[in-house]
Every structure is written in C-alpha cells, then in structure tokens.
Coordinates of C-alpha atoms and ligand atoms in Angstrom, one line a residue:
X23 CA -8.6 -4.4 -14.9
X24 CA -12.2 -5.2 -14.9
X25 CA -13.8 -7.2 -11.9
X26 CA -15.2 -10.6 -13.7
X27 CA -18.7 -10.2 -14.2
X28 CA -19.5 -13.4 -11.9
X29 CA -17.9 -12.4 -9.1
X30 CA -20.0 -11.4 -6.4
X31 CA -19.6 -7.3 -4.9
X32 CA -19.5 -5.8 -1.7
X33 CA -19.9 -2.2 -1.6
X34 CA -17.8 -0.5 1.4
X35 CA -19.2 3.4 1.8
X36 CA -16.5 5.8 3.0
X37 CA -16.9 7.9 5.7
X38 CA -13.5 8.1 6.6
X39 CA -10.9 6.8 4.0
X40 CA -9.0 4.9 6.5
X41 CA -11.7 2.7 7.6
X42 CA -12.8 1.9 4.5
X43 CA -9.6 1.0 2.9
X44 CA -9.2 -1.5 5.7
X45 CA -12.6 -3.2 5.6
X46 CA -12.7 -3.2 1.9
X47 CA -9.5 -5.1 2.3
X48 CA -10.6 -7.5 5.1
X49 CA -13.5 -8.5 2.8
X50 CA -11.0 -9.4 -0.2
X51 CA -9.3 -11.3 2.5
X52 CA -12.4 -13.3 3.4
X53 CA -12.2 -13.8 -0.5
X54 CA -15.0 -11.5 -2.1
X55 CA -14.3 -8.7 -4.1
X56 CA -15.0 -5.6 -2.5
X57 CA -15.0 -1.5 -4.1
X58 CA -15.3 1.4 -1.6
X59 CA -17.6 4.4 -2.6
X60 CA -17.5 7.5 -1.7
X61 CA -20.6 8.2 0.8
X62 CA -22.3 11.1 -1.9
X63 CA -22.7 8.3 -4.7
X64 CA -26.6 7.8 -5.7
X65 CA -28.4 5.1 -4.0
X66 CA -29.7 4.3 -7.6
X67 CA -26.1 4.1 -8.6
X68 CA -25.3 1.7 -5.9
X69 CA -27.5 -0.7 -6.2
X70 CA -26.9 -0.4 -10.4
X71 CA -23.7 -1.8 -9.5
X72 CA -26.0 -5.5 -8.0
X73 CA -23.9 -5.7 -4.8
X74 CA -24.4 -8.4 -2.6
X75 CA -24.0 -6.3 0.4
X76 CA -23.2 -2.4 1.6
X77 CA -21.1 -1.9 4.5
X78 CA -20.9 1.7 5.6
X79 CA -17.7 2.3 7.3
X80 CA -16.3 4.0 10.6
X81 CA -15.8 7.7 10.1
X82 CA -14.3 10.6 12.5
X83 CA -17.1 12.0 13.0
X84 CA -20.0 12.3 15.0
X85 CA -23.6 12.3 13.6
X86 CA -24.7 15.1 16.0
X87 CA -22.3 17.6 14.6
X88 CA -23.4 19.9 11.9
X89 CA -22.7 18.6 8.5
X90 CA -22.0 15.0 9.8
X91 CA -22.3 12.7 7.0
X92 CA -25.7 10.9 6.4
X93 CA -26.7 8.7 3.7
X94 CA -29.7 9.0 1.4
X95 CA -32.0 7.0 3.5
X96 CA -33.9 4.8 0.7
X97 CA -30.8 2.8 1.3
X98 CA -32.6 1.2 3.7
X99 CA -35.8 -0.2 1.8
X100 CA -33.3 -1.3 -1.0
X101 CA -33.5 -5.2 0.4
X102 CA -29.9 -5.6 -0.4
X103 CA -28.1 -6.7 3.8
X104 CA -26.6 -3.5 5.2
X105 CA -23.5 -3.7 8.2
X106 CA -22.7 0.1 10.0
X107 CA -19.8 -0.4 11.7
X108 CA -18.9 2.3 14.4
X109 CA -20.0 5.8 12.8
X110 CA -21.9 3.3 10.2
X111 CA -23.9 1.6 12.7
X112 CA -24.6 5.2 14.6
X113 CA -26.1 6.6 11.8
X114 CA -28.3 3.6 11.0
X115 CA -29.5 3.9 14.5
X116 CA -30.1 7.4 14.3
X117 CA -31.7 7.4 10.4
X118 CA -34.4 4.5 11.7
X119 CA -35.5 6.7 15.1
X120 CA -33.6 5.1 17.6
X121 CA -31.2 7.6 19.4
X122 CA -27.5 8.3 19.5
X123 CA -26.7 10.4 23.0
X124 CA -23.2 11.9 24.1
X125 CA -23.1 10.0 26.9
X126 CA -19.9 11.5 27.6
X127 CA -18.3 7.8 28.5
X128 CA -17.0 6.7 25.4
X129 CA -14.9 3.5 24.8
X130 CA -12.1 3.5 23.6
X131 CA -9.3 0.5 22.7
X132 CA -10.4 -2.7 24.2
X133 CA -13.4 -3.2 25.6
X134 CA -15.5 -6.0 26.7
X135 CA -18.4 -7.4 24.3
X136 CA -21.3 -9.5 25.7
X137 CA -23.7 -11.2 23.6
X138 CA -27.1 -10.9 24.8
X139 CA -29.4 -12.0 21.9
X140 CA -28.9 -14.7 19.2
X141 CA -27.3 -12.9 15.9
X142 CA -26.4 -15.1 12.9
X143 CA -23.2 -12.7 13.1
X144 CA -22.0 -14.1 16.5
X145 CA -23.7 -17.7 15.8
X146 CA -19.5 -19.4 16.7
X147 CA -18.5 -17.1 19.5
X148 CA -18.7 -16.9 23.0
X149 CA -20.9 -14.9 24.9
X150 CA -18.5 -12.7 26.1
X151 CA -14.9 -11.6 24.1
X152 CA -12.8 -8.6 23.5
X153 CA -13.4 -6.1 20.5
X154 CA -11.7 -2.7 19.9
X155 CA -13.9 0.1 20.5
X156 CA -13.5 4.1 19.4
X157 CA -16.2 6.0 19.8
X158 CA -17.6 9.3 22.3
X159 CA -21.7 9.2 21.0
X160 CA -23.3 6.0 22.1
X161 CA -26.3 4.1 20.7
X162 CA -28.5 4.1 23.9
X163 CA -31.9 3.0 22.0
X164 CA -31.9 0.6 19.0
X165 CA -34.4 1.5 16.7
X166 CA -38.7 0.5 16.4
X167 CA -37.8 -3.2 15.1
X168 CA -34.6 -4.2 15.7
X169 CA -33.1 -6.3 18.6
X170 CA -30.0 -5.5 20.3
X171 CA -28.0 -8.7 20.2
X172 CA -24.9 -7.8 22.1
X173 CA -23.6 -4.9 24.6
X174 CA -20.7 -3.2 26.3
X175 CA -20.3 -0.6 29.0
X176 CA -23.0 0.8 26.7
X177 CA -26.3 -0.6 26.4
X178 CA -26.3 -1.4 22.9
X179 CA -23.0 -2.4 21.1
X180 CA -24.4 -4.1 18.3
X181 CA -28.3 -4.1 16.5
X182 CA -30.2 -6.0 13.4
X183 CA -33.3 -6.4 11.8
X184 CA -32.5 -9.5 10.0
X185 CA -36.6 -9.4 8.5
X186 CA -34.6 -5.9 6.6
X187 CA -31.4 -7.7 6.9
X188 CA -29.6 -4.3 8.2
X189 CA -27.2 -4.8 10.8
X190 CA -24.7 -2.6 12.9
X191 CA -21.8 -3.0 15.2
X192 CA -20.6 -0.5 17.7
X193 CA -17.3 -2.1 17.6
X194 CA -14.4 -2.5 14.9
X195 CA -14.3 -5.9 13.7
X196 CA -11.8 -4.8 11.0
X197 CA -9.3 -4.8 13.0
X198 CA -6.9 -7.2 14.2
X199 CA -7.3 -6.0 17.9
X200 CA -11.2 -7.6 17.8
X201 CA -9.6 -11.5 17.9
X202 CA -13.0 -12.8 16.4
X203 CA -13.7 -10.2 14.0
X204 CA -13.1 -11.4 11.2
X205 CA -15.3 -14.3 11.6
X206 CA -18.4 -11.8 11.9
X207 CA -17.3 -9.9 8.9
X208 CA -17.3 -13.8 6.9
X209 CA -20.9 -14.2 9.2
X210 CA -22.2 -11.0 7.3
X211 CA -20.8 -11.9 4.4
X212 CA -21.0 -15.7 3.5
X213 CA -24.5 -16.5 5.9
X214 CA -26.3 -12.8 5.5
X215 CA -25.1 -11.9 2.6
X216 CA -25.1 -14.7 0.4
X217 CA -21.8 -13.9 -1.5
X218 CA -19.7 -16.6 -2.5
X219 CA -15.7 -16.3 -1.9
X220 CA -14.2 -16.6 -5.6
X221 CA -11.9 -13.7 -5.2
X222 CA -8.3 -15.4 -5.1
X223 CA -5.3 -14.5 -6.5
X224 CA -5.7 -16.9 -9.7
X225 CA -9.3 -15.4 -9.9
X226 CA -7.4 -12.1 -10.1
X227 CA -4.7 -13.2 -12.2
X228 CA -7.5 -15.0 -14.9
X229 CA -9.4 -11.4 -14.5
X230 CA -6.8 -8.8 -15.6
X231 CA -5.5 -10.9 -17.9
X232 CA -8.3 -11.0 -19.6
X233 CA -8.9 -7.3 -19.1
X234 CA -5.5 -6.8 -20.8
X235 CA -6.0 -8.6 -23.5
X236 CA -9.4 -6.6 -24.0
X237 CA -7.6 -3.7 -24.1
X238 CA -4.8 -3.8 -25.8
X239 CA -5.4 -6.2 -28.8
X240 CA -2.7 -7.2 -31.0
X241 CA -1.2 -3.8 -30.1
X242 CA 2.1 -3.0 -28.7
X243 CA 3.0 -2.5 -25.1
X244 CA 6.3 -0.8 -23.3
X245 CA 6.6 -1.0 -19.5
X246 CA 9.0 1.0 -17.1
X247 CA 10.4 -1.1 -14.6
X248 CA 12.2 0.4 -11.7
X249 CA 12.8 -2.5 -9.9
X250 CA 10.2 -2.3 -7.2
X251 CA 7.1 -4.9 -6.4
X252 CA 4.5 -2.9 -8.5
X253 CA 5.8 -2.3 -11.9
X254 CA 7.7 -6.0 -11.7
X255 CA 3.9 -7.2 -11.2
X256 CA 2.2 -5.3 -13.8
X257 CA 4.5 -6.2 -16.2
X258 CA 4.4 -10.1 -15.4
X259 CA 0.8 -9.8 -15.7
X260 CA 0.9 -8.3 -18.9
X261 CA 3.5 -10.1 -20.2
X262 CA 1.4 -13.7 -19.2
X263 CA -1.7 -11.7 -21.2
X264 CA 0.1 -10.6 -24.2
X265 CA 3.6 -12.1 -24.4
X266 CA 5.7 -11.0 -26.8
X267 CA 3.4 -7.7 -27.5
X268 CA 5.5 -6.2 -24.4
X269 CA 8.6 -4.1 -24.2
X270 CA 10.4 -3.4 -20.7
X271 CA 12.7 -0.4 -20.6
X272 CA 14.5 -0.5 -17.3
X273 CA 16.8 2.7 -17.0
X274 CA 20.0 2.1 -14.5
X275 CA 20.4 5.0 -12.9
X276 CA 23.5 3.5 -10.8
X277 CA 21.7 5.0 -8.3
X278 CA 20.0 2.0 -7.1
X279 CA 20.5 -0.7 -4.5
X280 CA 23.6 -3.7 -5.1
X281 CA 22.2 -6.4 -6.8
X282 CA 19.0 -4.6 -8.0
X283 CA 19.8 -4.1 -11.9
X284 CA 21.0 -7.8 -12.1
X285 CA 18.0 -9.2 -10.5
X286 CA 15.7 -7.4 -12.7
X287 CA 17.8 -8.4 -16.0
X288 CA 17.8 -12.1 -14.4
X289 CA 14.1 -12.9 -13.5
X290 CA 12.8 -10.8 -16.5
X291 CA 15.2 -11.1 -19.3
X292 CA 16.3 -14.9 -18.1
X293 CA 13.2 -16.3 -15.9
X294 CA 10.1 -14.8 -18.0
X295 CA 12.0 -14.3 -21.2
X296 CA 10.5 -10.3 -21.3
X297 CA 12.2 -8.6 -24.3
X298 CA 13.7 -6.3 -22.2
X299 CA 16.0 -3.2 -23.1
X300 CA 18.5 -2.5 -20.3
X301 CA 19.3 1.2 -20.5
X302 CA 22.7 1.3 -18.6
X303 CA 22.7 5.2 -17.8
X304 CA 25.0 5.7 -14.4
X305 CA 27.7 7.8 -16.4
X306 CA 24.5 10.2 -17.4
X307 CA 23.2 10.5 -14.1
X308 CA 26.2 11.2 -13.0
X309 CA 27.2 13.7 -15.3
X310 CA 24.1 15.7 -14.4
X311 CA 24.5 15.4 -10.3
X312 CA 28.1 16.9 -10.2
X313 CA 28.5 19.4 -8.4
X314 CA 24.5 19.8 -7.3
X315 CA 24.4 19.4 -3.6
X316 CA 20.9 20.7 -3.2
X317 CA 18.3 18.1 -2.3
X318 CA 15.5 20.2 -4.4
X319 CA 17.8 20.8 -7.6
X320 CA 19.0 16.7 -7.4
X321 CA 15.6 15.5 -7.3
X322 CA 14.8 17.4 -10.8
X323 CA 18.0 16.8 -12.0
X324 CA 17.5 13.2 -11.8
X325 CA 13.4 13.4 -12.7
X326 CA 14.6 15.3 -15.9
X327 CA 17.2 13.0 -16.6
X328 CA 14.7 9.9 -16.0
X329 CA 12.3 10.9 -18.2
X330 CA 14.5 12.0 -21.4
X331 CA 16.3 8.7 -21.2
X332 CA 13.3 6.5 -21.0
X333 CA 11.8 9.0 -23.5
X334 CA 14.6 7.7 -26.2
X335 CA 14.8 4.3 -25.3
X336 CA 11.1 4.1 -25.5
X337 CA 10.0 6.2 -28.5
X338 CA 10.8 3.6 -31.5
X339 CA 10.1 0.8 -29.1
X340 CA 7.8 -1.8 -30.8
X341 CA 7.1 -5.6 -30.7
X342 CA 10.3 -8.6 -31.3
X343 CA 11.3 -7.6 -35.0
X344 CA 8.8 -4.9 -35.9
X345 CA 9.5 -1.3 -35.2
X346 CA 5.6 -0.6 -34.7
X347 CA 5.5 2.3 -32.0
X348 CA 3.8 1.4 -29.2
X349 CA 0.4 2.7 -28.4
X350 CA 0.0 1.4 -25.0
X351 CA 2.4 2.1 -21.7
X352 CA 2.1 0.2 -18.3
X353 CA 1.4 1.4 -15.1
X354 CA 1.2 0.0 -11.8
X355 CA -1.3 2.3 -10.5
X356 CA -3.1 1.1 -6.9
X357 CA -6.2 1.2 -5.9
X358 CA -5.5 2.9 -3.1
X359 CA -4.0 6.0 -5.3
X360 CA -7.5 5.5 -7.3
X361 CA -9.3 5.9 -4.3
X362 CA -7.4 9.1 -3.6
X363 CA -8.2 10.7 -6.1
X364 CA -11.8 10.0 -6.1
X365 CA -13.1 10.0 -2.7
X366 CA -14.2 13.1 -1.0
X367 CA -13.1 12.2 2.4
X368 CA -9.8 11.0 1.7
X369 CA -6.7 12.5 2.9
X370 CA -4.3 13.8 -0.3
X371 CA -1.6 11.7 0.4
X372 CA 1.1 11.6 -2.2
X373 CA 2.7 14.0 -3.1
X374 CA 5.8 12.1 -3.9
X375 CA 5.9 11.3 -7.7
X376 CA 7.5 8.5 -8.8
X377 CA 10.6 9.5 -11.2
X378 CA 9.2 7.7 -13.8
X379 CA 7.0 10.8 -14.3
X380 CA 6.4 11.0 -18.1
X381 CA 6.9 12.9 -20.7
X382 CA 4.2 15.0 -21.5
X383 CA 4.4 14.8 -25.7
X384 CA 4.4 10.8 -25.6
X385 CA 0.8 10.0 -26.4
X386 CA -0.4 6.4 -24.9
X387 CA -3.1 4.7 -23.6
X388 CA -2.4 4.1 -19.8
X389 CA -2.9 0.1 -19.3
X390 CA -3.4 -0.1 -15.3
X391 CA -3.1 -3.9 -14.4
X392 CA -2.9 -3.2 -10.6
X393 CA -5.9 -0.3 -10.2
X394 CA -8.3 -2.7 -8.5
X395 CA -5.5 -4.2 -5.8
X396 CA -4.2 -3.3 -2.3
X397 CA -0.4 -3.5 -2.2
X398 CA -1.0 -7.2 0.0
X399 CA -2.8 -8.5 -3.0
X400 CA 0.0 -7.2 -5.5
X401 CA 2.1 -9.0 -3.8
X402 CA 0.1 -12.0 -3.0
X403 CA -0.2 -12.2 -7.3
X404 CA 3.3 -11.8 -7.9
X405 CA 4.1 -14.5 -6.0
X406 CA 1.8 -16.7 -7.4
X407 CA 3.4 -15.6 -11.3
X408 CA 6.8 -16.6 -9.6
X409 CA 8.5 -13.0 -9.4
X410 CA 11.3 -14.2 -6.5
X411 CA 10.3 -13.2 -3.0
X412 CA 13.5 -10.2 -2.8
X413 CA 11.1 -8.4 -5.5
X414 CA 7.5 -9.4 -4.5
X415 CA 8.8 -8.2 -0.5
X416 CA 11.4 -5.2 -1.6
X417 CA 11.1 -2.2 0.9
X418 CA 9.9 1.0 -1.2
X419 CA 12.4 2.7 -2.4
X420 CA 12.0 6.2 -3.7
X421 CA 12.2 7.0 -7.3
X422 CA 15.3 9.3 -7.5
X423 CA 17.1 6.1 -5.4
X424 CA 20.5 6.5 -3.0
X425 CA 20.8 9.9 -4.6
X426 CA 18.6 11.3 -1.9
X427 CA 20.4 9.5 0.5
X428 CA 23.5 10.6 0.3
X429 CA 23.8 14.3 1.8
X430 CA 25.8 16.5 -0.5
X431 CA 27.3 15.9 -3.6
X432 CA 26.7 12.6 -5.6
X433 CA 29.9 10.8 -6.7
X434 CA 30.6 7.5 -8.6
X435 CA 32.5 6.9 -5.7
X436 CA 30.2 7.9 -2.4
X437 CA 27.7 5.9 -4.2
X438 CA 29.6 2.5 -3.9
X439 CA 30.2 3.6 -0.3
X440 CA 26.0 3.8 0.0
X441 CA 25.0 0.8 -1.6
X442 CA 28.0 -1.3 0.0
X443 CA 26.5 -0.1 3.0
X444 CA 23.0 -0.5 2.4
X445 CA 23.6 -4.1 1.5
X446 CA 24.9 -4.7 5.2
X447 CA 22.3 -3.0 6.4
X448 CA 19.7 -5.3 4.5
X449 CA 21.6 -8.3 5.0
X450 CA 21.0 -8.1 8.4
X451 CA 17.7 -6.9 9.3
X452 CA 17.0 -9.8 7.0
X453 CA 19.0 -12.1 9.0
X454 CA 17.5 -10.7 12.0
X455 CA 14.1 -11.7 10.3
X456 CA 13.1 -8.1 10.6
X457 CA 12.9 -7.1 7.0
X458 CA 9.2 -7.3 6.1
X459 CA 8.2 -6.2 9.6
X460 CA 9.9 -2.7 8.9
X461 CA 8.5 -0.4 6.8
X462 CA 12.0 0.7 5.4
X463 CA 15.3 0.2 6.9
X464 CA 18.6 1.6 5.0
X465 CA 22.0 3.2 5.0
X466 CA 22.6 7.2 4.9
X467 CA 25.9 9.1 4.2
X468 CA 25.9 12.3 5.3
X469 CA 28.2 14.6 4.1
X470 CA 30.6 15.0 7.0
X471 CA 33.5 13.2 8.1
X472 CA 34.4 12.5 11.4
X473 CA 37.9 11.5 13.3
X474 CA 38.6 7.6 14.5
X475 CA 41.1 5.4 15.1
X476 CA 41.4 1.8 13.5
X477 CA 44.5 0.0 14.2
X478 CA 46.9 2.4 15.6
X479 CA 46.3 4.2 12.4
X480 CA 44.1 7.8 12.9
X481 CA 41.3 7.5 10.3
X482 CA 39.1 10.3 8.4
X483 CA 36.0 9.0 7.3
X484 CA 32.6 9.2 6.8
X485 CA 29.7 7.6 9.2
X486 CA 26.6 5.6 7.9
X487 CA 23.6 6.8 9.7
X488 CA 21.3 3.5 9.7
X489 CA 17.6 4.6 9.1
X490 CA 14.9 1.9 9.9
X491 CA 11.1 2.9 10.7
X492 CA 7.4 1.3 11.1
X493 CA 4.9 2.8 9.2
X494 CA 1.4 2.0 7.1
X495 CA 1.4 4.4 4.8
X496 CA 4.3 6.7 4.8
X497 CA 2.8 9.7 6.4
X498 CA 3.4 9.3 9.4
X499 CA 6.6 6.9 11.1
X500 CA 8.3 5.7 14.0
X501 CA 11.4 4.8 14.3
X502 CA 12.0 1.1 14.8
X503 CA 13.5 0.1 18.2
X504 CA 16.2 -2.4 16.8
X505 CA 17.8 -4.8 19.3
X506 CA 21.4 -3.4 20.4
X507 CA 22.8 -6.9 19.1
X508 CA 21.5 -6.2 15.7
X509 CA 22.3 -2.3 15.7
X510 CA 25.9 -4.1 17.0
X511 CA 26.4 -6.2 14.1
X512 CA 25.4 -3.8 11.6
X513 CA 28.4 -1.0 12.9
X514 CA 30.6 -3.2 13.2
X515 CA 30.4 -4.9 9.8
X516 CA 30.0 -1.3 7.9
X517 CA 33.2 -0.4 9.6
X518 CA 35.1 -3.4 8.9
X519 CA 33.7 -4.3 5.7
X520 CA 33.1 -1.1 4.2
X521 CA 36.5 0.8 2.8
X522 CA 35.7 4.9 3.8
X523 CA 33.1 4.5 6.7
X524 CA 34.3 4.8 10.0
X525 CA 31.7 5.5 12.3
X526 CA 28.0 4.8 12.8
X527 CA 25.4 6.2 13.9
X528 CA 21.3 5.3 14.6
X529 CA 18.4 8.0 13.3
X530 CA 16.1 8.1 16.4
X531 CA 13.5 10.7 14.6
X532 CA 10.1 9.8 13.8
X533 CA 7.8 11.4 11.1
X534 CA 6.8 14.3 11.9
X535 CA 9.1 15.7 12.4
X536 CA 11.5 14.2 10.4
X537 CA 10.9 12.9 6.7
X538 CA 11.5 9.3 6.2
X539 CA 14.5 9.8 3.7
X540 CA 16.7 12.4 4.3
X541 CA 16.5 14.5 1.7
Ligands
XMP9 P1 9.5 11.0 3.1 O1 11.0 11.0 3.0 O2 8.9 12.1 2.5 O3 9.1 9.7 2.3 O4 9.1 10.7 4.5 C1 7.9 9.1 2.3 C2 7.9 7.8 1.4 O5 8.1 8.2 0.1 C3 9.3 7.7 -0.5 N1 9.8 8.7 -1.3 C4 9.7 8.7 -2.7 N2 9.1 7.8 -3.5 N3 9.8 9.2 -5.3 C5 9.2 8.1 -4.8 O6 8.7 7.3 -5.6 C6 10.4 10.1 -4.6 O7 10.9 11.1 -5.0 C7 10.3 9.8 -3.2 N4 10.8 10.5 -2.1 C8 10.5 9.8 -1.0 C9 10.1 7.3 0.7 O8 11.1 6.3 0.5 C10 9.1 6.9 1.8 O9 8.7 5.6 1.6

C-alpha cells in the first residue's frame, strides 16, 4: 500500500517503540498520515521523505546515561516544525545548550500543568489543567532562544522557538490521561505544521486500492482467510481493487468458533460475491490430533496440516474459469509487525505464528493491503467496506483455534463441548456489553472430570474454565474482574445448557505468569 502522494507526512522518531506507535497513531487520528522511523535514519533521508513535521518520541531512557540516544543535530536547522515530547523534548533541550539535571524529584502520573507564556500549542486551553507526566531528569534551563511557555513542579514543562518552529513538551499528550492532549497534538499539527487532515478511512480505502491494482495487474490473486478482522479486510480491499482477479481459500479446521465458518461463507461468498473455495477439512484435522495430547506436538500437527491443505487447495487456483496459477498471495500484515521488524528499539514481540504459515516451495509475490495500518484503522476500513461488526470486532483468536484450548486429547466430540461453550461465554460478555472492552474472553476444557450432582442424579463431567483478560498487546495481561452476576449467568447456563459440563470455574492468572491460552 503506498501513502498517496498528496497526502501530507508526519514523521514520528522512535526512541522507545511504545511511544511512538501511540503518537504515530494519535496523529492518524487527528487525520494525517503519519510513519515512525527509527531514531538512526539520515537526517538527509528524513527530510527526502518532505514531511510536514518530525515528532521525536518519549523513550526509557535518560540523555545523561552513556549511550542515551541523540539525534544527528542538523535536524534542527532543517526548517521543517520539530515537537520532543518527554525524552524528545529533553534531548532538544540538552542538544541546543540548555540543561537537563537529575533533580531527583521526578513526576510521575498526573501532574499539574500551568501555562505561563502564550504558545500557539495551548492557544484553547486553560491556564492551568492536568497532563500525565513520567520522567526522573528535568529540564531546569530552556535553551539560548526559546521561551518556556508552561510549567509544573518543575520549572520548565514545555519550551519553543516558534522563529525555528521547534517545540517540546515535558508531558505526554499522547495519552488519554492528558484530557486536552490531543488538541495540542492538532495545535502542532494543523496551526504549526501546516498539514492538512485528508487521512480518512475512504482516503485509505481510495489509496491501497489503487496500490493494489498497481501491483498486481491483470494477474491473479488467492487469499487465506481464517476468519479473523485482518485477512477478512485485506481481502475486501482487494477484492473492491481487483474483483474477480481474487480467490479466497478458507480451510475449516472444525476447530474454530460456532458460527465462524458460516459467517465467513455468508458475507464473502453471499454479501461480496468473493469466488471463494470452502475447504471443509475437520475429519483431517481430526485424524491427525488423535491420540496427540501434547500442546507442542498439537500445535505442529495442526500447522503441518494447515499448510498442506491450503497448499492443494491453492496450487491450481486461478481466476473464474481460467486455471491461470496465481502469482500473487494476500497477506494482512500490520504496521505494527513492520515496525518490528525494522526498528532498532523495538521489543521482538511475536513469536506466535499464525498457522497459516506457508509453504516454503509456493513462489508468490506477497500483496500486503494492511502494512501501513494500526489494527483501529483496519477495523475502522472494514467497517466502512461493510464486513458485519462480529468480524470487523472478533476477539483474536489463535491460529491453531479451540485445539489449544482444550487440555488433552482433541475429539470430534470435546470439541462441540468447547465451542458450545464458548458460544455462551461470548453471548454473554456481549450481552454484558463487555465484549470489545476485553482483550479475549473464552471457554477452556481441561482434561479432568470432576463429581456433581444435578437432579438427584450423581454426574461425571467435565468443568469449563472461563478465561477473559485486558491486554494491549498480548504480552503482558490481566485478568478481567467480571461482575459475579455475569460470572453467574455464564455457569449456570454452561451447566444447564451444555450436555457434558458440570462445573465451572474462573482463571484468575494474569500474564506473566500465565500465558493467555492455555496451551
Ligand atoms: P499466549 O497464550 O502466548 O497468547 O499468552 C498471546 C496471544 O497470541 C494468541 N496466540 C496465537 N495466535 N497463532 C496465533 O495466530 C498461535 O499459534 C497462537 N497462540 C496464541 C493468543 O490468542 C493471544 O492473543
């Protein structure tokens, strides 16, 4: 996908993944397109790339310690409006000559911000408000030439030079803690800046499918669809650029949630008239998960399995009527993944792989669709193609499916008991209008059975474990504090409505030390 060439571009430096991610997001919010770059890149090659603005992120670090990131300082005489925040705005104080001090009185969460000098970045808002502060140095002398237009418990909280156009801000108006925040980030943007807010999800919808078409020509195109929000809106965009040039392949591995194959066949085979091939394949998953009870061996079994049924359903694949083999495969890569695996800084975070892995021999050009968006924009444009809201909001849902929820063996039968289970489970956190709040909330069956009594009859069943956490990312998780009435509901629906499940009980781990899924 290739940003339109009139779209104006922020350039957000990293100098701590995290930071960036987030402010590169809040300025596509604000409706201008932003890329983060990682803090090493050439000033030359910055300014190549005619941005309307550089933000230099928050980082961990400070910029007394050895080896504390710094920036190529000709930045500065570039003409194109800087913004430090936190980290970003100590090191422009400390690059110009004025001086960053331990103090040893940081601040840390919220903190009050007064506004001592007229800045077109506060030109709206009140003299004095709350921001979110995290930092131990402190800026306690602005540089030769710049004003110091507000403070905190320190002397100078934020700085400029508007003559240079370089400002800086102590505080973190990326996030949603700072109430006014993102009205400085528009100030910066929109009034210092100049840039003009054309990003919006038809801009980004008219952009990649151009860029698709670009690419792929009057070729042909096959897409894996597994039924989650990225590869249903990749393949809606590229079916809206190319049409009838796409193939889906959707592999049923009856190991996936009630009512997820039929949706899939309904909005993409009925709604956006995709020719779609519906591998059914539950017997062959089956088949290879008998008698495997380990977690490790299950997860290849299936990733094995995945990849040499999509391998034959895919190889011959070509458009409506022709038997052309496609050249080009779909992908829903995000940009977060891309900034992953480019940025210094950033933390290696997956090392899940989705189980549509592929097979090494098949030789195609990767059409990425998604590589430029956050996951809020992906979803944002599949609403706006019309994928329904249970696809554009689905939970994640790991590759290898219920198989890595249910503890011990996998059986035709214990996995009707799962996604029977599951479906309660979903049902009524959505009822409970808790759904899109949770990072992932689902049903477990361990592989146990436990003694109760139902009627005057003694039972022998299994329990559901009910698994629901918060999360941003996946690494790390909390487990969700569910209101008893809901937890309520949910037990006693599994046990009346599910045949085989006669207790239940509530995971209370968060990540570390547990993993989100349970195997
Ligand atoms: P864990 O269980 O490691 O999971 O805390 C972290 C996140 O990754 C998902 N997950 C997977 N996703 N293929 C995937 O595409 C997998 O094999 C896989 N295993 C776990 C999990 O649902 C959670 O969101």
């Amino acid at each position: 996908m290739l940003r339109p060439d009139d779209t104006d571009l922020i350039l957000v430096v990293d100098f701590g993944a995290q930071y960036a991610q987030l402010i590169a997001r809040r300025v596509r919010e604000a409706n201008v397109y932003s890329e983060i770059v990682p803090r090493d890149t050439p000033v030359a090659e910055m300014l190549a790339r005619r941005p309307r603005g550089i933000i230099f992120s928050g980082g961990p670090s400070s910029v007394h310690v050895e080896g504390a990131p710094r920036i190529d300082p000709s930045i500065y005489d570039s003409g194109v409006p800087i913004l430090g925040i936190c980290y970003g705005c100590q090191l422009i104080a400390q690059q110009l000559g004025g001086e960053v001090r331990r103090t040893g009185t940081g601040e840390y969460g919220r903190t009050e911000l007064k506004v001592v000098d007229s800045s077109v970045l506060f030109a709206n808002l009140p003299v004095e408000q709350e921001v979110w502060m995290s930092h131990g140095d402190s800026i306690v002398l602005a540089p030769a030439g710049f004003k110091t237009t507000a403070s905190s418990s320190a002397p100078v909280a934020a700085l400029e030079d508007s003559e240079r156009a370089i400002y800086g801000v102590q505080f973190h108006p990326e996030v949603v803690h700072t109430a006014r925040g993102m009205e400085i980030l528009k100030a910066f943007l929109y009034d210092v800046c100049g840039a003009r807010p054309t990003w919006t999800r038809v801009s980004i919808i008219e952009s990649a499918v151009e860029a698709i078409q670009g690419q792929v020509g009057d070729g042909a195109v096959i897409c894996g669809l597994s039924g989650g929000v990225d590869s249903a809106v990749a393949a809606a965009l590229v079916h809206k650029a190319v049409g009838d040039q796409l193939t889906c392949v959707f592999v049923d591995t009856g190991l996936l949630r009630a009512g997820e194959a039929e949706q899939v066949e309904e909005t993409f085979l009925r709604q956006f008239h995709v020719d779609l091939v519906h591998v059914k394949a539950a017997d062959r998953f089956l088949s290879v998960l008998a008698g495997v009870t380990d977690p490790e061996r299950k997860r290849k079994a299936i990733g094995e399995t995945f990849i040499r049924v999509f391998e034959e359903s895919a190889r011959d694949l070509g458009p409506k009527g022709s038997r052309d083999v496609a050249r080009f495969l779909v992908q829903g890569t995000l940009y977060p993944d891309v900034i992953e695996s480019g940025t210094r800084d950033a933390a290696k975070i997956k090392s899940h792989h989705n189980v549509g892995g592929l097979p090494e021999d098949m030789d195609f050009d990767l059409v990425e669709p998604l590589r430029l968006l956050f996951k809020d924009e992906v979803r944002a444009v599949g609403e706006e193609l019309g994928l329904p809201e249970d696809i554009v909001w689905r939970q994640p849902f790991p590759g290898p499916g219920l198989a890595v929820r249910i503890v011990g063996e996998v059986t035709a039968e214990r996995v009707e008991v799962l996604q029977r289970a599951d479906a309660v489970v979903t049902e009524e956190v959505k009822r409970a209008g808790l759904y899109r709040e949770l990072w992932q909330s689902f049903a477990v069956l361990p592989a146990v059975r436990s003694v109760g009594v139902m009627g005057d009859e003694r039972t022998y069943a299994y329990p559901i474990v009910i698994r629901a956490v918060t999360s941003d990312d996946a690494m790390t998780a909390d487990w969700a504090r569910l209101p008893y009435d809901l937890l309520e509901r949910i037990s006693s629906r599994l046990i009346n409505e599910v045949p085989g499940v006669n207790r239940v009980a509530y995971d209370i781990t968060s990540k570390p030390p547990g993993t989100i899924e349970w195997e």
